[in-house]
PDB file of C-alpha atoms in Angstrom:
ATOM      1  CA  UNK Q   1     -21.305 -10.625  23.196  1.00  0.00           C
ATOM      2  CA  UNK Q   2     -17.436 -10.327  24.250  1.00  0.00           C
ATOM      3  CA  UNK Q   3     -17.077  -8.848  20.447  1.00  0.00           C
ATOM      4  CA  UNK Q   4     -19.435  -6.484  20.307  1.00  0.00           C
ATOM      5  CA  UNK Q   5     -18.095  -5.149  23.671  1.00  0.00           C
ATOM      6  CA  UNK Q   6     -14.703  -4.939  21.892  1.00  0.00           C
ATOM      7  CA  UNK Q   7     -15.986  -3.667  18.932  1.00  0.00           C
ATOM      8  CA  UNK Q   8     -17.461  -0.923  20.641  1.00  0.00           C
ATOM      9  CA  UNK Q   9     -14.718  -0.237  22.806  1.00  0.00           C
ATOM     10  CA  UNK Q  10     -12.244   0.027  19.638  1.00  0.00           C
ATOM     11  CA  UNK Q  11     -15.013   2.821  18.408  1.00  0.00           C
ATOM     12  CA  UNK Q  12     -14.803   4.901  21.273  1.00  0.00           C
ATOM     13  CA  UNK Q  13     -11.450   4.500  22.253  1.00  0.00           C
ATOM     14  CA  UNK Q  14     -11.206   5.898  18.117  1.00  0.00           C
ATOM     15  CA  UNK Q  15     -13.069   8.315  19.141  1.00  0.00           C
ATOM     16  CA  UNK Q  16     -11.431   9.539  22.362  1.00  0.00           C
ATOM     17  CA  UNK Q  17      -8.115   9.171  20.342  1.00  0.00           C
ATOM     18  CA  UNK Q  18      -9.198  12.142  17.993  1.00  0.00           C
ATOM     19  CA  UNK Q  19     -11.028  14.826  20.185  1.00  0.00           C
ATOM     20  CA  UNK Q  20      -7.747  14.133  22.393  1.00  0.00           C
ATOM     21  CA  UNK Q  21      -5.064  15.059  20.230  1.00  0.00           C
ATOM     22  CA  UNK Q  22      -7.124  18.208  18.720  1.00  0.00           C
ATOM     23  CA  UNK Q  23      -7.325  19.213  22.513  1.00  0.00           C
ATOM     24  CA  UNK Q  24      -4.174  18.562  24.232  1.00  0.00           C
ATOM     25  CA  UNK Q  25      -2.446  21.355  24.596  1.00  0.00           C
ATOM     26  CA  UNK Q  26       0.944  19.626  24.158  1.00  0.00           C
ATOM     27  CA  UNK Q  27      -0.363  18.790  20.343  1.00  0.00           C
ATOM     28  CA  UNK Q  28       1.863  21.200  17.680  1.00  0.00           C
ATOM     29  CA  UNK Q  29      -0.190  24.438  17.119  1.00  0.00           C
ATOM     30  CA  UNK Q  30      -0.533  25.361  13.466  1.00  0.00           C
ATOM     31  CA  UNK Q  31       1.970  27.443  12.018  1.00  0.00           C
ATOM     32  CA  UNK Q  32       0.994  31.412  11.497  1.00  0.00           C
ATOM     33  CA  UNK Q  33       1.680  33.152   7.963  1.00  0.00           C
ATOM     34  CA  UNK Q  34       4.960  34.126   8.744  1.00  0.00           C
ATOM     35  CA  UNK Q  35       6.385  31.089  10.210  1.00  0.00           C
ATOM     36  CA  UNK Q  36       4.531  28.681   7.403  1.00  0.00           C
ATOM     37  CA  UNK Q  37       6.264  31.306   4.969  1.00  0.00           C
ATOM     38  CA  UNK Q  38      10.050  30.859   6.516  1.00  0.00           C
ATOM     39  CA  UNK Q  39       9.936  27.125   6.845  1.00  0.00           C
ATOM     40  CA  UNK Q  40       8.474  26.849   2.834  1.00  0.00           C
ATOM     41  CA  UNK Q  41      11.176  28.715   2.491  1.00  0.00           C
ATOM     42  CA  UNK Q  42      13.539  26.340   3.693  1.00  0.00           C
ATOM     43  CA  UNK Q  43      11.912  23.707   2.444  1.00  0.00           C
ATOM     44  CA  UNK Q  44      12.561  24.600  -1.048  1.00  0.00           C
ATOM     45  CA  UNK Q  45      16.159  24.572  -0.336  1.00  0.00           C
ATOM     46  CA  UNK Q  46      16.089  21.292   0.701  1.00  0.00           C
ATOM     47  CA  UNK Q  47      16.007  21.786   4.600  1.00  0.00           C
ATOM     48  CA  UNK Q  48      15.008  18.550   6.687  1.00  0.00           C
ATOM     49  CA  UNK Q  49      13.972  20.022   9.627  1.00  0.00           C
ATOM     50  CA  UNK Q  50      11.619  22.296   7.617  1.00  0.00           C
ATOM     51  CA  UNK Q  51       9.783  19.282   6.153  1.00  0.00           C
ATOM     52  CA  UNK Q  52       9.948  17.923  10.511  1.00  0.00           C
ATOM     53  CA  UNK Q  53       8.373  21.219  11.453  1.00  0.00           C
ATOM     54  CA  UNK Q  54       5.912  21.493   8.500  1.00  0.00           C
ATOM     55  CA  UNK Q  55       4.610  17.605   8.821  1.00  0.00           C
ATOM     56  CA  UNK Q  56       4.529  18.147  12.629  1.00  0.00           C
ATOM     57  CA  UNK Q  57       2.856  21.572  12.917  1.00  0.00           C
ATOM     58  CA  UNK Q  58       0.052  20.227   9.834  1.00  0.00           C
ATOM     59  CA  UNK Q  59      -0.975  17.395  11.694  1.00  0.00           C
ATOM     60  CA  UNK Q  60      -4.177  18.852  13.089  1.00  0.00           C
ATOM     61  CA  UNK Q  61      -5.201  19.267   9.945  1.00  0.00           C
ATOM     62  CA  UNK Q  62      -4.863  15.493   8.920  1.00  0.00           C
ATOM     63  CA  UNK Q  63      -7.567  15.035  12.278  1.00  0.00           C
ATOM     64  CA  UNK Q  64      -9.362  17.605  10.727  1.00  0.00           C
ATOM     65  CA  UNK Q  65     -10.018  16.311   6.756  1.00  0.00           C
ATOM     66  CA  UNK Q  66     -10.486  12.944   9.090  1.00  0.00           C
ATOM     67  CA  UNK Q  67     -14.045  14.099  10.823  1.00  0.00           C
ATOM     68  CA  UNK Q  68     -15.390  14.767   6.917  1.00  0.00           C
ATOM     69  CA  UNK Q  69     -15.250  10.779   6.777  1.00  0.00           C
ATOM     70  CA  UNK Q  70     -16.489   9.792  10.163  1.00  0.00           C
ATOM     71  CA  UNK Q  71     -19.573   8.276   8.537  1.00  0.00           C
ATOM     72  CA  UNK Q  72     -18.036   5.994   6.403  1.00  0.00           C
ATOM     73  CA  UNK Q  73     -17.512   2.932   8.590  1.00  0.00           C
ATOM     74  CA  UNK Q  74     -13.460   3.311   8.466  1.00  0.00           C
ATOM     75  CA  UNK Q  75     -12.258   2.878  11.650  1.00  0.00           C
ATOM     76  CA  UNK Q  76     -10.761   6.082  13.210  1.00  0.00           C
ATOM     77  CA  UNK Q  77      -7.151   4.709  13.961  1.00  0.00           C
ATOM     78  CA  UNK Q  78      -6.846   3.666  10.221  1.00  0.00           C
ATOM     79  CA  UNK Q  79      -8.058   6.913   8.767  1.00  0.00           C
ATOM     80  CA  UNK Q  80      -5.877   9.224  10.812  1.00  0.00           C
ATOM     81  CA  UNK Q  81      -2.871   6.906   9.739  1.00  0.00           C
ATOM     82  CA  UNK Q  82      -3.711   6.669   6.313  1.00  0.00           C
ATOM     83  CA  UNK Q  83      -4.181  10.698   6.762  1.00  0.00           C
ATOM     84  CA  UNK Q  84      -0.813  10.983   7.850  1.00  0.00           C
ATOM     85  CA  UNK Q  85       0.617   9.673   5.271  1.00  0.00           C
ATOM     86  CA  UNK Q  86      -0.854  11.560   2.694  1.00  0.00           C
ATOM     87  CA  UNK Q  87       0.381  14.573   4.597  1.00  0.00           C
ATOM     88  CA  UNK Q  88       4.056  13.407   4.715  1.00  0.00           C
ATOM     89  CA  UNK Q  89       3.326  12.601   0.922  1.00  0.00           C
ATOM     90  CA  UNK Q  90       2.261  16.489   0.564  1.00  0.00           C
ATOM     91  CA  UNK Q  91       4.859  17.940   2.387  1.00  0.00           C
ATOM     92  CA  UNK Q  92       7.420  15.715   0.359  1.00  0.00           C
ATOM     93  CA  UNK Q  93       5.618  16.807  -3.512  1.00  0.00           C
ATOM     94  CA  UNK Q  94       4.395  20.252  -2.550  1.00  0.00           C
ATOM     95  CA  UNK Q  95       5.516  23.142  -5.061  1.00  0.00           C
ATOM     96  CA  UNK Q  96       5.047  26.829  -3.924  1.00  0.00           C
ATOM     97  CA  UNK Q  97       5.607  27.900  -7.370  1.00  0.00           C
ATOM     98  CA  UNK Q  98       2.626  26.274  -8.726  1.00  0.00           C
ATOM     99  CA  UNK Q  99       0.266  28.554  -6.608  1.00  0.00           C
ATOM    100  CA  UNK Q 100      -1.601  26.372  -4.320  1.00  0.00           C
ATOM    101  CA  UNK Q 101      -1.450  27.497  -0.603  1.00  0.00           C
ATOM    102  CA  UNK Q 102       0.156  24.299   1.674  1.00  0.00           C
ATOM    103  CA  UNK Q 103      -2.734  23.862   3.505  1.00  0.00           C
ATOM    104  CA  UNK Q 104      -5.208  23.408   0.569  1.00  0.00           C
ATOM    105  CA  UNK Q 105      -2.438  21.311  -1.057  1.00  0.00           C
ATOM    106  CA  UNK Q 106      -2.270  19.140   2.136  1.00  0.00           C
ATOM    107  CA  UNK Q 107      -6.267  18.842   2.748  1.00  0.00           C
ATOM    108  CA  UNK Q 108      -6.646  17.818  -0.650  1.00  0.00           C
ATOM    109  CA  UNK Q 109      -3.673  15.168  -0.443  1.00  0.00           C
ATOM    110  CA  UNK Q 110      -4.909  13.641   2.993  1.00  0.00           C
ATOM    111  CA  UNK Q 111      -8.571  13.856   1.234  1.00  0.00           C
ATOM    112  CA  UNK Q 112      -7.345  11.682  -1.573  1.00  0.00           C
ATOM    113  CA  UNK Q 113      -5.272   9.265   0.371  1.00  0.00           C
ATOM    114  CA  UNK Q 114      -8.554   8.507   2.220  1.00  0.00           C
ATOM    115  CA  UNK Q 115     -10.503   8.405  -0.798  1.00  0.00           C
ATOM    116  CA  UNK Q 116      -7.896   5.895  -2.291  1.00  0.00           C
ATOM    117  CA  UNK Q 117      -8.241   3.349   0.525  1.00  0.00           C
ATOM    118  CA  UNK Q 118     -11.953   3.148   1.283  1.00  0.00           C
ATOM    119  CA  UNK Q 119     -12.211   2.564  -2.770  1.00  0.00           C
ATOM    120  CA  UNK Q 120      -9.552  -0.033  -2.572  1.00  0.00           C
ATOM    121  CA  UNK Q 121     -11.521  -1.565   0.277  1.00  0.00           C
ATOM    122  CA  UNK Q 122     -15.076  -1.102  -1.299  1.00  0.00           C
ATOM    123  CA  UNK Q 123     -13.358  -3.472  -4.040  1.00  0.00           C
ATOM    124  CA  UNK Q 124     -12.396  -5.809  -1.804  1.00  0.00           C
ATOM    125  CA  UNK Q 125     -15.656  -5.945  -0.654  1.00  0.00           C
ATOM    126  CA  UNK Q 126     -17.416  -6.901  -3.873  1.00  0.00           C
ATOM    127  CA  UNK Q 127     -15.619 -10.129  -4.095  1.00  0.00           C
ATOM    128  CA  UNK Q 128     -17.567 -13.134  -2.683  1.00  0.00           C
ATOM    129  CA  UNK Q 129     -15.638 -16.443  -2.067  1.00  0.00           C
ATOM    130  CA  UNK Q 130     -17.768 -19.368  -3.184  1.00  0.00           C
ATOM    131  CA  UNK Q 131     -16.927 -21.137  -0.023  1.00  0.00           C
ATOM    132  CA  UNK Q 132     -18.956 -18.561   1.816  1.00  0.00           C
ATOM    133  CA  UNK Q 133     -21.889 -19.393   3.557  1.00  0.00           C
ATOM    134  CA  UNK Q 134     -24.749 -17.654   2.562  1.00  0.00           C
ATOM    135  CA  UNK Q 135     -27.545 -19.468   4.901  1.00  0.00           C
ATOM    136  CA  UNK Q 136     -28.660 -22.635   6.440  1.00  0.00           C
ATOM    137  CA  UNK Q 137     -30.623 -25.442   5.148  1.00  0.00           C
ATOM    138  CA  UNK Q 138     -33.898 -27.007   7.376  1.00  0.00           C
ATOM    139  CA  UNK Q 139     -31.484 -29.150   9.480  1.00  0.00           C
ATOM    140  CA  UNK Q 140     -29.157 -26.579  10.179  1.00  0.00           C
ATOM    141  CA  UNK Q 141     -26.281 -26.913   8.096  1.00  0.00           C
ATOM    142  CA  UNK Q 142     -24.630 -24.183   6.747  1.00  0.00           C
ATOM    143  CA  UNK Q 143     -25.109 -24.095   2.880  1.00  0.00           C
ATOM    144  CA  UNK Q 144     -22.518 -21.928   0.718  1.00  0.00           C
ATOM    145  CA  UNK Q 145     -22.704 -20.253  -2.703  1.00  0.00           C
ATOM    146  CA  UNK Q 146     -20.868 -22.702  -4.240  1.00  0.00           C
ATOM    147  CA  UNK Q 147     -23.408 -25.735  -2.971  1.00  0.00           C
ATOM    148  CA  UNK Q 148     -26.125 -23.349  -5.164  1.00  0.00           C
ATOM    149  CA  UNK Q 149     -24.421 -23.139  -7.556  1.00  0.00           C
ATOM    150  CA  UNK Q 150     -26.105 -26.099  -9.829  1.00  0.00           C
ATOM    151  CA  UNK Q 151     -23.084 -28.279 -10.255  1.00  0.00           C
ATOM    152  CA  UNK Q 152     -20.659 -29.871  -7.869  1.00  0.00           C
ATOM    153  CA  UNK Q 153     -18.271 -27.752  -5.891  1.00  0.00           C
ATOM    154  CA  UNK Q 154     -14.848 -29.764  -7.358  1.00  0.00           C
ATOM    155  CA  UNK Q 155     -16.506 -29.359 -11.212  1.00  0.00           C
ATOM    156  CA  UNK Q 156     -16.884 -25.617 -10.193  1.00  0.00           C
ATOM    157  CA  UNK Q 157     -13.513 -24.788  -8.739  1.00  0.00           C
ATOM    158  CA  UNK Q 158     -11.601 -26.454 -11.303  1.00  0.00           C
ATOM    159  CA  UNK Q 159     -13.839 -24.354 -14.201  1.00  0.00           C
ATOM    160  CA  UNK Q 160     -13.114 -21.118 -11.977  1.00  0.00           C
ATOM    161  CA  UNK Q 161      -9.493 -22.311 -12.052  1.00  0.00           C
ATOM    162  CA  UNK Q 162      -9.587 -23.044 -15.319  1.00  0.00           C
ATOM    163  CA  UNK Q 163     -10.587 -19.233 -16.303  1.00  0.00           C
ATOM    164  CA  UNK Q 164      -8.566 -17.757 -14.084  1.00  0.00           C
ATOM    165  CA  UNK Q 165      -5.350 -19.776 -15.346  1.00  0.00           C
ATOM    166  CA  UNK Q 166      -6.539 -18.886 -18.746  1.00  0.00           C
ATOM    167  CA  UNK Q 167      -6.786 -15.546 -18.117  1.00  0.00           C
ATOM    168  CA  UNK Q 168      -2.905 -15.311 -16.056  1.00  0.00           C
ATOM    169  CA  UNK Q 169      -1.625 -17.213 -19.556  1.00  0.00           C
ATOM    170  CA  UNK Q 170      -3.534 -14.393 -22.414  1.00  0.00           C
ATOM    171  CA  UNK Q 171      -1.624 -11.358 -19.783  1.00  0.00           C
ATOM    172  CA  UNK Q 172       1.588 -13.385 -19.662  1.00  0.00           C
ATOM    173  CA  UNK Q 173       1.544 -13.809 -23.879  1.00  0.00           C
ATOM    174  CA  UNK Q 174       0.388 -10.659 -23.946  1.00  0.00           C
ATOM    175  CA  UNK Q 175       3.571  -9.269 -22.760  1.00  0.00           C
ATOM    176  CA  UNK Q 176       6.011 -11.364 -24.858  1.00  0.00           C
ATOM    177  CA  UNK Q 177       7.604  -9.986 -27.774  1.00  0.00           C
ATOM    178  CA  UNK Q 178       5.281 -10.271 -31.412  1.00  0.00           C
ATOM    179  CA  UNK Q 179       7.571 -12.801 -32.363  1.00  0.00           C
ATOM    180  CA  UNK Q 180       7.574 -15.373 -30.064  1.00  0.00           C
ATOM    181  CA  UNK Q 181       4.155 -14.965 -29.629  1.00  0.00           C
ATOM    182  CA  UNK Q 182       3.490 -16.087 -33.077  1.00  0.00           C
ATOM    183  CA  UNK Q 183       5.749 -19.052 -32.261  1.00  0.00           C
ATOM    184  CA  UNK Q 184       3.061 -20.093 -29.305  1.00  0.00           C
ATOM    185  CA  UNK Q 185       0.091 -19.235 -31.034  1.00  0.00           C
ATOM    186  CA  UNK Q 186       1.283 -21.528 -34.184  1.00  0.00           C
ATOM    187  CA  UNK Q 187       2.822 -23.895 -32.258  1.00  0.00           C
ATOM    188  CA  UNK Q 188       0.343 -24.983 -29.763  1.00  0.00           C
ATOM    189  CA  UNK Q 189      -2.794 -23.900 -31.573  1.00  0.00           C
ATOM    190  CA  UNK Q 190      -4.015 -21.609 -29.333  1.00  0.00           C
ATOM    191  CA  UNK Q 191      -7.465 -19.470 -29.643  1.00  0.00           C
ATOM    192  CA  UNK Q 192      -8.752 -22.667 -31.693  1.00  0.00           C
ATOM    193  CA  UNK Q 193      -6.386 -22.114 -34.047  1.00  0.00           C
ATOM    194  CA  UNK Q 194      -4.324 -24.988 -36.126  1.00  0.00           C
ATOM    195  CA  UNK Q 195      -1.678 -26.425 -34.566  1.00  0.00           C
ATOM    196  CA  UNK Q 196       2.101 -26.406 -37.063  1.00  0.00           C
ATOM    197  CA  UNK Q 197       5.272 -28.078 -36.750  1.00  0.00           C
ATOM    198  CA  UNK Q 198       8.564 -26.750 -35.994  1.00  0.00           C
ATOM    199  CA  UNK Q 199       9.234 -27.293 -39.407  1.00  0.00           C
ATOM    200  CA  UNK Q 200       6.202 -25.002 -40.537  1.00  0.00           C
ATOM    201  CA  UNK Q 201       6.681 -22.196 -38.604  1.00  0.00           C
ATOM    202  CA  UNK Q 202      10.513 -22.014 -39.092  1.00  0.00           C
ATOM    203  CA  UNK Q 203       9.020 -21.464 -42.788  1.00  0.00           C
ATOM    204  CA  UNK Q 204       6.777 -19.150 -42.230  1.00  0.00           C
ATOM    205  CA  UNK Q 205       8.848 -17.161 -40.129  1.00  0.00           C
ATOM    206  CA  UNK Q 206      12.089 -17.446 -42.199  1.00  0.00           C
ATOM    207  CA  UNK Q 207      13.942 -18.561 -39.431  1.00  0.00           C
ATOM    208  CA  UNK Q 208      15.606 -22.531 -39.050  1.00  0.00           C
ATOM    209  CA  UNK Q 209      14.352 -24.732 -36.915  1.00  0.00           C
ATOM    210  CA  UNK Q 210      16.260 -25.627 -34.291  1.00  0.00           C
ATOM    211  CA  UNK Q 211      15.976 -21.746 -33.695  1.00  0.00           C
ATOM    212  CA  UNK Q 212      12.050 -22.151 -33.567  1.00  0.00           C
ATOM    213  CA  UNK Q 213      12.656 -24.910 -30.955  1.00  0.00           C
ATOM    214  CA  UNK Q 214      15.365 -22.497 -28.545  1.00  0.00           C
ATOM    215  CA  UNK Q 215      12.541 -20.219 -29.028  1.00  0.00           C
ATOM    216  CA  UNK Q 216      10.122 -22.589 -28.262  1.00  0.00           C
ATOM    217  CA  UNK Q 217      11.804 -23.740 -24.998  1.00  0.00           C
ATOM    218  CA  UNK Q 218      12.887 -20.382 -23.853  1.00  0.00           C
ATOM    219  CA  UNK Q 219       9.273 -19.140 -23.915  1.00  0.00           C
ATOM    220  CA  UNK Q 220       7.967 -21.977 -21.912  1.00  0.00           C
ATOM    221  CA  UNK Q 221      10.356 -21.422 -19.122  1.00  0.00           C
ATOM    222  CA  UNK Q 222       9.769 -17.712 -19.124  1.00  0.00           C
ATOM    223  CA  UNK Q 223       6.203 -18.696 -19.255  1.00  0.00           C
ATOM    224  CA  UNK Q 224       6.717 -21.106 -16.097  1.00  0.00           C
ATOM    225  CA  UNK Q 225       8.013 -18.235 -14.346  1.00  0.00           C
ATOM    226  CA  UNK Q 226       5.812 -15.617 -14.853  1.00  0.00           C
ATOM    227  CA  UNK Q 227       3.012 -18.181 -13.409  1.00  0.00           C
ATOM    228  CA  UNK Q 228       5.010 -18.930 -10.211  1.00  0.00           C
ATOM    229  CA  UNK Q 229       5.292 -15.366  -9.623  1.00  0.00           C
TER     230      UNK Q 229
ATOM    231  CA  UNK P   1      21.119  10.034  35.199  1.00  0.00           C
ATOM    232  CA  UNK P   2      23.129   6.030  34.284  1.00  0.00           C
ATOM    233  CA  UNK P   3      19.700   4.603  33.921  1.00  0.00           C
ATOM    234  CA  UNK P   4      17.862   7.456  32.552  1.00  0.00           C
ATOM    235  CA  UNK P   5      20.026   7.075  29.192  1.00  0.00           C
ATOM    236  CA  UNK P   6      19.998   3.250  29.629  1.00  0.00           C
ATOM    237  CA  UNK P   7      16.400   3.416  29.248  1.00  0.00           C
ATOM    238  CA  UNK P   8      16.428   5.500  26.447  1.00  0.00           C
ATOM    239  CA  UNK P   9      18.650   3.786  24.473  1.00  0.00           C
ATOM    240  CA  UNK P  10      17.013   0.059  25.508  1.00  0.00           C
ATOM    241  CA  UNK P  11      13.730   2.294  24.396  1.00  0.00           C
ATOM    242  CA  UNK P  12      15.313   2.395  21.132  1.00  0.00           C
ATOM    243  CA  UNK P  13      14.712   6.108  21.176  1.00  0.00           C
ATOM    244  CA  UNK P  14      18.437   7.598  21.364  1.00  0.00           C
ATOM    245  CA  UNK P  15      21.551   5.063  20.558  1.00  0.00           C
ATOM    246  CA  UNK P  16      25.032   6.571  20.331  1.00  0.00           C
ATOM    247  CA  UNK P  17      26.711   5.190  17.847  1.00  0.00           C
ATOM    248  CA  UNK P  18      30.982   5.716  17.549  1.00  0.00           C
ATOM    249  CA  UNK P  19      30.005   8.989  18.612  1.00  0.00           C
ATOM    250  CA  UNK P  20      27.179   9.741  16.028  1.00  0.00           C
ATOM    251  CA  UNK P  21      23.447   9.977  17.828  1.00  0.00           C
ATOM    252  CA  UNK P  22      20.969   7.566  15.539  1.00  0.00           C
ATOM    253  CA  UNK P  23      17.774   7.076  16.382  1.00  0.00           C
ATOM    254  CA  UNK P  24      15.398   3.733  15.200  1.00  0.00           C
ATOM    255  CA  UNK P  25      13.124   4.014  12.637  1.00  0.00           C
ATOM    256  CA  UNK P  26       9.643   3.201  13.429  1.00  0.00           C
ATOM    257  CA  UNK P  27       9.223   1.123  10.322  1.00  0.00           C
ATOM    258  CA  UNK P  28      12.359  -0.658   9.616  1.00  0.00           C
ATOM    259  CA  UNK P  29      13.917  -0.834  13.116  1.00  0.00           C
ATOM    260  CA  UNK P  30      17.410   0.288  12.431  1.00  0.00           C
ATOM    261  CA  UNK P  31      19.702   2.818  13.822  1.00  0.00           C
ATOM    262  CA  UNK P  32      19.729   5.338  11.148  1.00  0.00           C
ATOM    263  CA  UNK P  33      21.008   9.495  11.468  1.00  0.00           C
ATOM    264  CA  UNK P  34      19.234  10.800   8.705  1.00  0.00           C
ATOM    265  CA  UNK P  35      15.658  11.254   8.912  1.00  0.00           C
ATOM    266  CA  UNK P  36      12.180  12.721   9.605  1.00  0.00           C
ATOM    267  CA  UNK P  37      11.337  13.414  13.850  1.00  0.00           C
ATOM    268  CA  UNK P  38       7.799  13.893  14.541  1.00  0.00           C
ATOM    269  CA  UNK P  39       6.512  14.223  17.853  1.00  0.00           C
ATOM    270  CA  UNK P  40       9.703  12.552  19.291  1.00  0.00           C
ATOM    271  CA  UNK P  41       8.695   9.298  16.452  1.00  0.00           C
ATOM    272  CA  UNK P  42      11.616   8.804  14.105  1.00  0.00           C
ATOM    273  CA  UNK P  43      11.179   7.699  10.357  1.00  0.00           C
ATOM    274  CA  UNK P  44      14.653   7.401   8.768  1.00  0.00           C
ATOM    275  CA  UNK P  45      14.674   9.223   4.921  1.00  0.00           C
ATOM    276  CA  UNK P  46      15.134   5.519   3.139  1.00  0.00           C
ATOM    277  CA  UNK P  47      11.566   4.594   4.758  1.00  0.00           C
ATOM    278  CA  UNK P  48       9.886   7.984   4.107  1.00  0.00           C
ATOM    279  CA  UNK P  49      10.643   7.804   0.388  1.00  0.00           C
ATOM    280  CA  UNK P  50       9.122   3.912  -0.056  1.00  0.00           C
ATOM    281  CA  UNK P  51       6.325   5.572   2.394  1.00  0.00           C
ATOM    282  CA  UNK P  52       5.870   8.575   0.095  1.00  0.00           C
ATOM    283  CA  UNK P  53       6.105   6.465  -3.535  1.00  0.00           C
ATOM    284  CA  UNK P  54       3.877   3.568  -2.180  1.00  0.00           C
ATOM    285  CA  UNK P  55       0.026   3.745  -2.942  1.00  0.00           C
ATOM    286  CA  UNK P  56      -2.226   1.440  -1.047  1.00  0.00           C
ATOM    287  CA  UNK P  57      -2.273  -1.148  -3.279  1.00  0.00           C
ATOM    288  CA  UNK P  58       1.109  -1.843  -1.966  1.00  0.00           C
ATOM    289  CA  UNK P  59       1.772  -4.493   0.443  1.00  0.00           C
ATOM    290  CA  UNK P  60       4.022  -2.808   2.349  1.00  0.00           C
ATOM    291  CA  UNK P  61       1.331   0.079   2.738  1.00  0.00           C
ATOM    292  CA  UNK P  62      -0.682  -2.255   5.484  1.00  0.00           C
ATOM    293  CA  UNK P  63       2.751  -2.685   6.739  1.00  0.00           C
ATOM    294  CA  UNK P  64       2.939   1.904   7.111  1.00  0.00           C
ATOM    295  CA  UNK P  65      -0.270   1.948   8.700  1.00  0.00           C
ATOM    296  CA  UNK P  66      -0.196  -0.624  11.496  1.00  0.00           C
ATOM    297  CA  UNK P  67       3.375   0.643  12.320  1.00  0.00           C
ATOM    298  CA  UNK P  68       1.359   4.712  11.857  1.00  0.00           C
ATOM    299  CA  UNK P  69      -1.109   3.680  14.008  1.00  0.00           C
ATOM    300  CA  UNK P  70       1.195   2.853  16.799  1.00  0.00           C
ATOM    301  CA  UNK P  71       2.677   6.338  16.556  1.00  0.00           C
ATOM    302  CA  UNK P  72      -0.708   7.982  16.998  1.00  0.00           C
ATOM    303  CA  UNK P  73      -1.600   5.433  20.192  1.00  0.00           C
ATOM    304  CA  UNK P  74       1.881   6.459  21.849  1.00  0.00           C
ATOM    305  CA  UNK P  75       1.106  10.165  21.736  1.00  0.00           C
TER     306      UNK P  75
END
């Protein structure tokens, strides 16, 4: 109950936040043609307090491209912050030469900034942990995916584990030079392939040994690395 | 007019610095000169530039938005 009070009170006070600073008077009116035209102006030349004035005086607009996502269950305070930084991003890229005016610029950079975040949440979103509960069984107890899940949770982690190491160790060889990963691959068999001495793949390479087994080593550590990273 | 300024600079809004004013950035604390003032909120130019090259994937983005969101509650 004491949530839902708070949750609630969060909304509005969102809410109140935004019709407030459209209508208090002491918020920075927008700039007029002439004035936006003076401070670009400026700006070009590399004037700070033009970018101050610009950012300052465009803020209304950041509440403004905020209402358009008022249905999206985002809470207020995080969209007009996330807002605000797309329009000190806009301010900080914005080219008069190319054509655009600054205001359609700056809508359209706020706009994406948005866009960016609720699609990085909405990801977020579509991940399920296997440790979450998903019901309860006739006694009560709360049962979780990964009880459902046909085999025993342990079995289950380690196999998810098991991918997902997997997975980390194909990006990681992925990255090393063609070389050395020839030296892994032939080395430690890998993809179900054989598995060849030092010897063997000093030969095949053309290279000695003992440099097969620096390479060896040195790959391995980097390896190590990469995975505690 | 003592305390007025004492209370400023314990507000971290205006320190005075060997003679140079700083003010304190809202994201990294520290007294810098150079930087962005909105609304009386001061951003210094190092933290504007991660702000501006940092995409929300970032870590440190989460970090720009709970400090942004304090900016837009002390308004």
């Amino acid at each position: 109950m004491f949530s839902l009070i708070a949750t609630v009170a969060l909304v509005l006070r969102g809410i109140m936040l935004l019709v407030s600073y459209i209508t208090s008077d002491s918020f920075p009116q927008p700039l007029n043609k002439q004035e936006e035209k003076r401070y670009l102006e400026l700006l070009s030349r590399g004037n700070g307090e033009a970018r101050q004035v610009l950012i300052e005086r465009n803020l209304r607009l950041v509440a403004h491209v905020v209402k358009k996502f008022e249905n999206t269950g985002e809470s207020k305070d995080d969209l007009i912050s996330i807002g605000t930084i797309g329009l000190i991003k806009a301010i900080n890229t914005y080219d008069g030469t190319k054509g655009a005016r600054l205001a359609t610029y700056a809508a359209k950079c706020v706009q994406n900034e948005i866009l960016m975040h609720i699609r990085a949440n909405k990801k977020v979103r579509q991940e399920v942990s296997i440790s979450e509960p998903i019901g309860a069984d006739k006694d009560g107890n709360e049962i979780t995916f990964e009880d459902i899940l046909g085999s025993s949770p342990e079995i289950v982690l380690n196999e998810v584990e098991i991918i997902l190491f997997n997975e980390k160790l194909k990006r990681i060889i992925k990255k090393l030079k063609i070389r050395d990963q020839k030296v892994l691959i032939m080395r430690y068999g890998l993809e179900g392939r054989k598995k060849y001495t030092q010897r063997e793949v000093a030969g095949e390479l053309g290279i000695s040994r003992s440099y097969v087994s620096r390479i060896e080593k040195r790959i391995l550590g980097q390896i190590a690395e990469e995975f505690q990273a | 007019m003592g305390r007025i300024a004492y209370s400023l600079i314990y507000s971290g809004q205006v320190n005075k610095l060997a003679g140079e004013e700083t003010k304190t950035c809202l994201f990294c604390h520290l007294n810098k000169k150079a930087g962005l003032n909105i609304l009386d909120t001061f951003i210094c130019s190092d933290c504007e530039k991660r702000l501006v090259r940092a995409t929300c994937d970032d870590r440190a983005y989460q970090f720009y938005l709970q400090n942004l969101k304090k900016f837009w509650h002390e308004l």
